[in-house]
PDB file of C-alpha atoms in Angstrom:
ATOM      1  CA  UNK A   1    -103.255 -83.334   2.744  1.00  0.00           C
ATOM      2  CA  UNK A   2    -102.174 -79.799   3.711  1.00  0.00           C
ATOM      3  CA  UNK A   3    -104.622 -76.747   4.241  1.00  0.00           C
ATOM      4  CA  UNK A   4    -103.516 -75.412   1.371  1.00  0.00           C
ATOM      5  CA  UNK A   5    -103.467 -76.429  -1.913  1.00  0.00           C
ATOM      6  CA  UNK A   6    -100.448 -76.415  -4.613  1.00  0.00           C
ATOM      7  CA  UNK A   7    -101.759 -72.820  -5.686  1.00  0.00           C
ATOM      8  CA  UNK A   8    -102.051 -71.583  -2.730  1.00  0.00           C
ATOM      9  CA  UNK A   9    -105.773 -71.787  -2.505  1.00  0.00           C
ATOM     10  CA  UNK A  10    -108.151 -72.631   0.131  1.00  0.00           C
ATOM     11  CA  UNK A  11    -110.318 -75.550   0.764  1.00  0.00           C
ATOM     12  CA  UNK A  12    -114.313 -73.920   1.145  1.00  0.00           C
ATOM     13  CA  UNK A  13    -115.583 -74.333   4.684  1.00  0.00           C
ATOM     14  CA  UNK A  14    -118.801 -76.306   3.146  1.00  0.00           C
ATOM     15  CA  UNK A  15    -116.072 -78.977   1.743  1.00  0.00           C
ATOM     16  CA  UNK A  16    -117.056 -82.601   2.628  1.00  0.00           C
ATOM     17  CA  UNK A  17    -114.653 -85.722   3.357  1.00  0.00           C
ATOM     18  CA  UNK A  18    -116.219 -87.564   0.433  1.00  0.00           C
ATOM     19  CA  UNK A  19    -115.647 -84.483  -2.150  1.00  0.00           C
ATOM     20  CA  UNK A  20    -112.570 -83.765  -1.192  1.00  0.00           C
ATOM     21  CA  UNK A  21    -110.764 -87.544  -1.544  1.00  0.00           C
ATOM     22  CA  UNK A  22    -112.680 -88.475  -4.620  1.00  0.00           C
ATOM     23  CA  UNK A  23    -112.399 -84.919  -6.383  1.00  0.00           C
ATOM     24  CA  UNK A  24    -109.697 -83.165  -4.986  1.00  0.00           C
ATOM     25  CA  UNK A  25    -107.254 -85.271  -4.140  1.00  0.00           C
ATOM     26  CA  UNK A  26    -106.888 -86.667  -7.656  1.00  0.00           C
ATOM     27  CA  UNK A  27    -106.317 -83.331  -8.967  1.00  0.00           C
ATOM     28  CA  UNK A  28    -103.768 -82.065  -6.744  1.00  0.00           C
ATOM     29  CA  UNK A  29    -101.854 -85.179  -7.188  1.00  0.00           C
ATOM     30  CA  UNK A  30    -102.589 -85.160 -10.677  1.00  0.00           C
ATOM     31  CA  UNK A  31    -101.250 -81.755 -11.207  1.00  0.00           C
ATOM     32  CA  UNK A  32     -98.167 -82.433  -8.777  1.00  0.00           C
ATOM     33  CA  UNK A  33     -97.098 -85.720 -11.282  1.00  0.00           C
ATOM     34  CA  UNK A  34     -97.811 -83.733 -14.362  1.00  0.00           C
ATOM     35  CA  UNK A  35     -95.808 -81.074 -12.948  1.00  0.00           C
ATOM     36  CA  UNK A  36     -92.674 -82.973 -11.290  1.00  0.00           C
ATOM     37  CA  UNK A  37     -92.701 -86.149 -12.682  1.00  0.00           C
ATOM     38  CA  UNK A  38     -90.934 -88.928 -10.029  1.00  0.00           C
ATOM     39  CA  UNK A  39     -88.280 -91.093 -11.633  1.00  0.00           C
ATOM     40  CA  UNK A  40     -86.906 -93.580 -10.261  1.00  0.00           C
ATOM     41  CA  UNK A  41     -89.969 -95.513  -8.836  1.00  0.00           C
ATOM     42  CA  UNK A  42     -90.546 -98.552 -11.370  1.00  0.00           C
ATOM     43  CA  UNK A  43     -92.096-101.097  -9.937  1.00  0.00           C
ATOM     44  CA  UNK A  44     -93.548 -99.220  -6.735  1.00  0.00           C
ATOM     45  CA  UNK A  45     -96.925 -99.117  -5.453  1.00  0.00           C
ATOM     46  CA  UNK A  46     -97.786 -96.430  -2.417  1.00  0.00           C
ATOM     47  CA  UNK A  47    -100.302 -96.735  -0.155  1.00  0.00           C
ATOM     48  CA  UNK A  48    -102.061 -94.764   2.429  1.00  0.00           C
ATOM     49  CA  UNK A  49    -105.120 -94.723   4.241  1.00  0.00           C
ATOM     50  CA  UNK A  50    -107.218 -92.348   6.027  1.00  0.00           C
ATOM     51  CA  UNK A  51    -109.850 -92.527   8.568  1.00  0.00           C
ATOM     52  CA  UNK A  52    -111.425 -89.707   9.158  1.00  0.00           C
ATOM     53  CA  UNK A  53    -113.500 -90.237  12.321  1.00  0.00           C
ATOM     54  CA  UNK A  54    -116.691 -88.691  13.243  1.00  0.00           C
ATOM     55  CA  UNK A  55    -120.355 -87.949  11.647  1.00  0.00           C
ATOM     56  CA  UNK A  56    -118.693 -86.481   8.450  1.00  0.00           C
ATOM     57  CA  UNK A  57    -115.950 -88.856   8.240  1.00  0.00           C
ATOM     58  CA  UNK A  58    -115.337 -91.849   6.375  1.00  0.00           C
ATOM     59  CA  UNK A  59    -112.548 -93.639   5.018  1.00  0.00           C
ATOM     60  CA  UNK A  60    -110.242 -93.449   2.131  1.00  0.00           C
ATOM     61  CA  UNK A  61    -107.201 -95.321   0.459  1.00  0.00           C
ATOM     62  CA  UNK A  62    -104.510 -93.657  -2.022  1.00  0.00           C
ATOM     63  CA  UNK A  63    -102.972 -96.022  -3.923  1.00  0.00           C
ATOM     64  CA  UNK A  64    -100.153 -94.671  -5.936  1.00  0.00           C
ATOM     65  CA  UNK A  65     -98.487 -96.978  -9.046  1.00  0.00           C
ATOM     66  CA  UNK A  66     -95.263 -96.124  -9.715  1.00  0.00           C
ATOM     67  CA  UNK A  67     -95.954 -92.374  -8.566  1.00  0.00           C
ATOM     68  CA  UNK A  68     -97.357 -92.262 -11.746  1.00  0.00           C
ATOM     69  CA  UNK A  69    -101.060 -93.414 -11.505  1.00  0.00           C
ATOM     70  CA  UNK A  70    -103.005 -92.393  -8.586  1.00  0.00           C
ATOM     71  CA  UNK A  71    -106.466 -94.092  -7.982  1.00  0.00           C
ATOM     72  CA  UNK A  72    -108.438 -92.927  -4.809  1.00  0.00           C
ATOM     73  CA  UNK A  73    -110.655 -96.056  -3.441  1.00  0.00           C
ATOM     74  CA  UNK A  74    -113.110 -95.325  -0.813  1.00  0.00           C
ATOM     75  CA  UNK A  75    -113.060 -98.003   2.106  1.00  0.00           C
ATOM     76  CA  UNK A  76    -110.346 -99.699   3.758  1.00  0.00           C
ATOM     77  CA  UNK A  77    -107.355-100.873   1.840  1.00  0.00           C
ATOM     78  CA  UNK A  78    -106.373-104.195   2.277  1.00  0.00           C
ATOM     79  CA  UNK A  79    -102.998-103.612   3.728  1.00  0.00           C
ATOM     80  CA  UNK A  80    -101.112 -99.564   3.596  1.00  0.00           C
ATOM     81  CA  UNK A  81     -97.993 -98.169   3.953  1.00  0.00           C
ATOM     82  CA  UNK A  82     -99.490 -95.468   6.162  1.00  0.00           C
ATOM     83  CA  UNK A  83    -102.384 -95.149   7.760  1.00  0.00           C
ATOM     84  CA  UNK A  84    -103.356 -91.811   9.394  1.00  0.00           C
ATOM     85  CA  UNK A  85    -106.237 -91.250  11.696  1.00  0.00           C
ATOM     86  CA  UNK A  86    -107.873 -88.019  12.644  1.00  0.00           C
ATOM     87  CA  UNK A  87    -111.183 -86.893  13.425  1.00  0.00           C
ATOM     88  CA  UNK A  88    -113.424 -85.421  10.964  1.00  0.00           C
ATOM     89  CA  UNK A  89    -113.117 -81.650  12.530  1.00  0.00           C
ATOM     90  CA  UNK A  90    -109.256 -81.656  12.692  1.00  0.00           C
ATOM     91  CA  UNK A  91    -109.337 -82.487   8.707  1.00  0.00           C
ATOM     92  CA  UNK A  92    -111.980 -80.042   8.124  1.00  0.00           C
ATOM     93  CA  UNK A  93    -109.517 -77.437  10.246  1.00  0.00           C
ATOM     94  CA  UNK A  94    -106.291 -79.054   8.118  1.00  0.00           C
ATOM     95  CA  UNK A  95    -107.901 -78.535   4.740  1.00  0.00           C
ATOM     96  CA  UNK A  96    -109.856 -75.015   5.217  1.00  0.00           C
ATOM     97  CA  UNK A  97    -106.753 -73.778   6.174  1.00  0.00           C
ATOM     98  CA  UNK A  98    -108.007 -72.590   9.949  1.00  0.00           C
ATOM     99  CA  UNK A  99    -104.663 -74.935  10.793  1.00  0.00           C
ATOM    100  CA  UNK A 100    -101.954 -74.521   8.390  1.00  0.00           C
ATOM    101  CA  UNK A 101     -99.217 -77.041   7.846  1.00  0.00           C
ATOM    102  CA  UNK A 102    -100.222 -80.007  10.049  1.00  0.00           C
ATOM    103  CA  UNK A 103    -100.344 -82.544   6.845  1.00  0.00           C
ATOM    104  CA  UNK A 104     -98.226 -80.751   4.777  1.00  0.00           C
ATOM    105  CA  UNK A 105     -95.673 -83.548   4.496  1.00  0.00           C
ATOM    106  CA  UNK A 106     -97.866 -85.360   2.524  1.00  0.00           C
ATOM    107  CA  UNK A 107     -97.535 -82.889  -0.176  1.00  0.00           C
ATOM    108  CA  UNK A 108     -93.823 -82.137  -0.276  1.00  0.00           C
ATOM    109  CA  UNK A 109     -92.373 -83.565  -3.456  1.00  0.00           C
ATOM    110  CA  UNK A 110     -89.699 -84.412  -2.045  1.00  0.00           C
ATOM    111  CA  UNK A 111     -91.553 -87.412  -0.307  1.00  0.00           C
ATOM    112  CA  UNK A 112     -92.672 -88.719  -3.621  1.00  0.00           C
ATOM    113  CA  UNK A 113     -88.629 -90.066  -4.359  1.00  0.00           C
ATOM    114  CA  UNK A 114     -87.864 -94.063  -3.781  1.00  0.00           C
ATOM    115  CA  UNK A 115     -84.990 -93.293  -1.144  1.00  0.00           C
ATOM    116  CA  UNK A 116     -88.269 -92.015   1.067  1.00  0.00           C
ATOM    117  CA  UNK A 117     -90.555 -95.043  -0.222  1.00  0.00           C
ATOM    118  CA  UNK A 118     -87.699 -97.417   0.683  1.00  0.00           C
ATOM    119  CA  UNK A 119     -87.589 -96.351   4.271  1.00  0.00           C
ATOM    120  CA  UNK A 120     -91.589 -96.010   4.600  1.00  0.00           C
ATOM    121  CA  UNK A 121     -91.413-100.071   3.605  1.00  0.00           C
ATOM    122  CA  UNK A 122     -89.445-100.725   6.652  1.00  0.00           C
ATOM    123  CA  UNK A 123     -90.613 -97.983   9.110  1.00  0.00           C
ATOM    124  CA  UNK A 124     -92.692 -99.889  11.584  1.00  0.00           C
ATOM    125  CA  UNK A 125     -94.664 -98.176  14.263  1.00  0.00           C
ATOM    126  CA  UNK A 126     -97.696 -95.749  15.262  1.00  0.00           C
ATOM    127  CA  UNK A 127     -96.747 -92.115  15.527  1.00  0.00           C
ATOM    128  CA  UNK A 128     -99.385 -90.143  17.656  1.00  0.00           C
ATOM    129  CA  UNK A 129     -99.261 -86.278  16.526  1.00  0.00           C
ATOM    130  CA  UNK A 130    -100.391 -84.131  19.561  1.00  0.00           C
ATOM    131  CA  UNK A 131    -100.292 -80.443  18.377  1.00  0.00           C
ATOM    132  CA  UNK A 132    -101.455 -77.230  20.450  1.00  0.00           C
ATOM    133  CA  UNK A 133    -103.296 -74.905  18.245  1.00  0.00           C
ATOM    134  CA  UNK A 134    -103.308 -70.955  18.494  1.00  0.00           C
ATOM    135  CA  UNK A 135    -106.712 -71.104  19.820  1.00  0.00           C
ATOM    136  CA  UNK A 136    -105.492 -73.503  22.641  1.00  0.00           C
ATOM    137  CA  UNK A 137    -107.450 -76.275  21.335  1.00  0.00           C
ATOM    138  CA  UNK A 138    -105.414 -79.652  20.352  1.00  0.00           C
ATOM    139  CA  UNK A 139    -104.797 -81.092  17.101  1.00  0.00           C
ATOM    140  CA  UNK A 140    -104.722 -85.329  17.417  1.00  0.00           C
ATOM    141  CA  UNK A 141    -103.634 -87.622  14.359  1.00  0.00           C
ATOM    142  CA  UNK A 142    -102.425 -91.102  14.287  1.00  0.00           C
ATOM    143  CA  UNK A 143     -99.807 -92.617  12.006  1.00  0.00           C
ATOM    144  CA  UNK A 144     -99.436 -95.995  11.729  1.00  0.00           C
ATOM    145  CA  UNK A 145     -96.706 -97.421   9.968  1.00  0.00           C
ATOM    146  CA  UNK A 146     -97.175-100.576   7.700  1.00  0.00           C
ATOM    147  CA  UNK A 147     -99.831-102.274   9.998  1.00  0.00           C
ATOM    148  CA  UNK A 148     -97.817-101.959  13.526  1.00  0.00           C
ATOM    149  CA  UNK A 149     -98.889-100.577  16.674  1.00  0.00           C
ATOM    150  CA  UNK A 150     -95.856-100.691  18.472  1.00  0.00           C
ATOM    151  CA  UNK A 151     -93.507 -98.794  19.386  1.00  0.00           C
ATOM    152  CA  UNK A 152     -95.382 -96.110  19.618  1.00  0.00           C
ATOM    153  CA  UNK A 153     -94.504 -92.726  20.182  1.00  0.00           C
ATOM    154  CA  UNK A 154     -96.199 -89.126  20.658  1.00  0.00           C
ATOM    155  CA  UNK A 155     -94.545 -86.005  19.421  1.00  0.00           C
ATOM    156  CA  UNK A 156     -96.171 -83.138  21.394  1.00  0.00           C
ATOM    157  CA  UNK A 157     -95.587 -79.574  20.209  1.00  0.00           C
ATOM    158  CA  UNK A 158     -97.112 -75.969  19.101  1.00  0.00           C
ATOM    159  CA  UNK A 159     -99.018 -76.037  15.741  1.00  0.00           C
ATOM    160  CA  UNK A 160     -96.783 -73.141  14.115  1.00  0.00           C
ATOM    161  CA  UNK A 161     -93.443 -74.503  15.366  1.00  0.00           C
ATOM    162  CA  UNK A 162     -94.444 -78.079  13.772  1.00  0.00           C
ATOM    163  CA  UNK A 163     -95.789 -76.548  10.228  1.00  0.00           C
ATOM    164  CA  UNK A 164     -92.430 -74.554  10.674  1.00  0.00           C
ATOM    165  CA  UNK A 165     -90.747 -78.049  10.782  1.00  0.00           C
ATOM    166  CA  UNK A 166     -92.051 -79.275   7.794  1.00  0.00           C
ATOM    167  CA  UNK A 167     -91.270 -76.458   6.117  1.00  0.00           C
ATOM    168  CA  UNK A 168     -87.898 -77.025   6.486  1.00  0.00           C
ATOM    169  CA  UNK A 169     -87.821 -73.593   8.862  1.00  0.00           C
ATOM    170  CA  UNK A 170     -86.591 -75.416  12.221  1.00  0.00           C
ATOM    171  CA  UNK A 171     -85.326 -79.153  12.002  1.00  0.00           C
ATOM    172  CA  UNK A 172     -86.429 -81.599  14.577  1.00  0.00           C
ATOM    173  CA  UNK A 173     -83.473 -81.992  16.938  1.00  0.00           C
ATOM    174  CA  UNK A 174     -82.917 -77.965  16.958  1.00  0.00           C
ATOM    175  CA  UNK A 175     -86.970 -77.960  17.835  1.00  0.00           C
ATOM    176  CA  UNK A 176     -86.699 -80.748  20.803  1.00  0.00           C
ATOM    177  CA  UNK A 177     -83.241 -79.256  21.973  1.00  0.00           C
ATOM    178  CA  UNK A 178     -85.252 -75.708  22.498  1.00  0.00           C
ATOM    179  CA  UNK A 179     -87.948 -77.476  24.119  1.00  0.00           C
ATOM    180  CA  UNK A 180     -90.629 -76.829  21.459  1.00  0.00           C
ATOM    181  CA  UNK A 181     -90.736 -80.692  21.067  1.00  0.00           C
ATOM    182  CA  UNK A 182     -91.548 -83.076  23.632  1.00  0.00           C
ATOM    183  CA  UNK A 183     -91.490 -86.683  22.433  1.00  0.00           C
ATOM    184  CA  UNK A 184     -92.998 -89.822  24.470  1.00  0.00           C
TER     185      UNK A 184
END
């Protein structure tokens, strides 16, 4: 859930993990399926869940219904497509915008289409994001992948040259063939 929002606009510092799933994250997604309605996905139901670890955490499922409805349950769902795991300060850094582009791919509307929520069915597999900020500090997220821990692979790399990634700026083979990618 990038650091931005779809205007542009910053999270505030004092934002918690419980206001921001059960408040803003049905508006943003709101506004993105009022905006760019998703055809094609009939019969489809999304899921992700996030733990957000740590004294401010807690956890959080998205279920989305044909990427029409999107209902925000807070707990554990009882089975997700994704599940993504980060600490509570990482989010807090994600969503204040003190680390931009780290979760932007959940926002790209591009990754609301069925081709994408056909291969998320069958992608199996924990992805371990392990980022360098600017500050020299580290950004850590998991992503599991319908349930499975294995096979599991980390994608180490620079904060910028990963947002830059999922902005479309640098692709991932041109990023691990310069060596701004490591993957283990």
């Amino acid at each position: 859930m990038g650091g931005k929002g779809r205007e542009g606009a910053q999270m505030a510092e004092e934002i918690t993990v419980k206001k921001y799933f059960e408040e803003t994250v049905p508006q943003i997604f709101g506004d993105l399926l009022r905006d760019a309605p998703v055809k094609g996905m009939e019969g489809t139901e999304f899921t992700i869940q996030f733990n957000v670890t740590g004294e401010g955490g807690g956890l959080y499922g998205i279920v989305a219904k044909d990427a029409k409805e999107i209902k925000v349950v807070p707990g554990r769902l009882p089975k997700s497509l994704i599940e993504v795991e980060v600490s509570e300060k990482d989010w807090k850094d994600t969503v204040t915008g003190r680390v931009e582009g780290v979760m932007d791919m959940f926002m790209k509307p591009e990754m609301a289409s069925r081709k994408y929520f056909d291969v998320l069915k069958e992608t199996k597999g924990t992805l371990v994001l392990i980022l360098t900020k600017n500050d020299g500090g580290v950004f850590q997220s998991k992503i599991k992948f319908n349930g499975a821990d294995a096979p599991q692979t980390a994608i180490k790399m620079k904060v910028s040259d990963y947002a830059a990634m999922n902005q479309g700026k640098i692709n991932g083979p041109a990023a691990f063939m310069a060596g701004k990618m490591k993957i283990e």
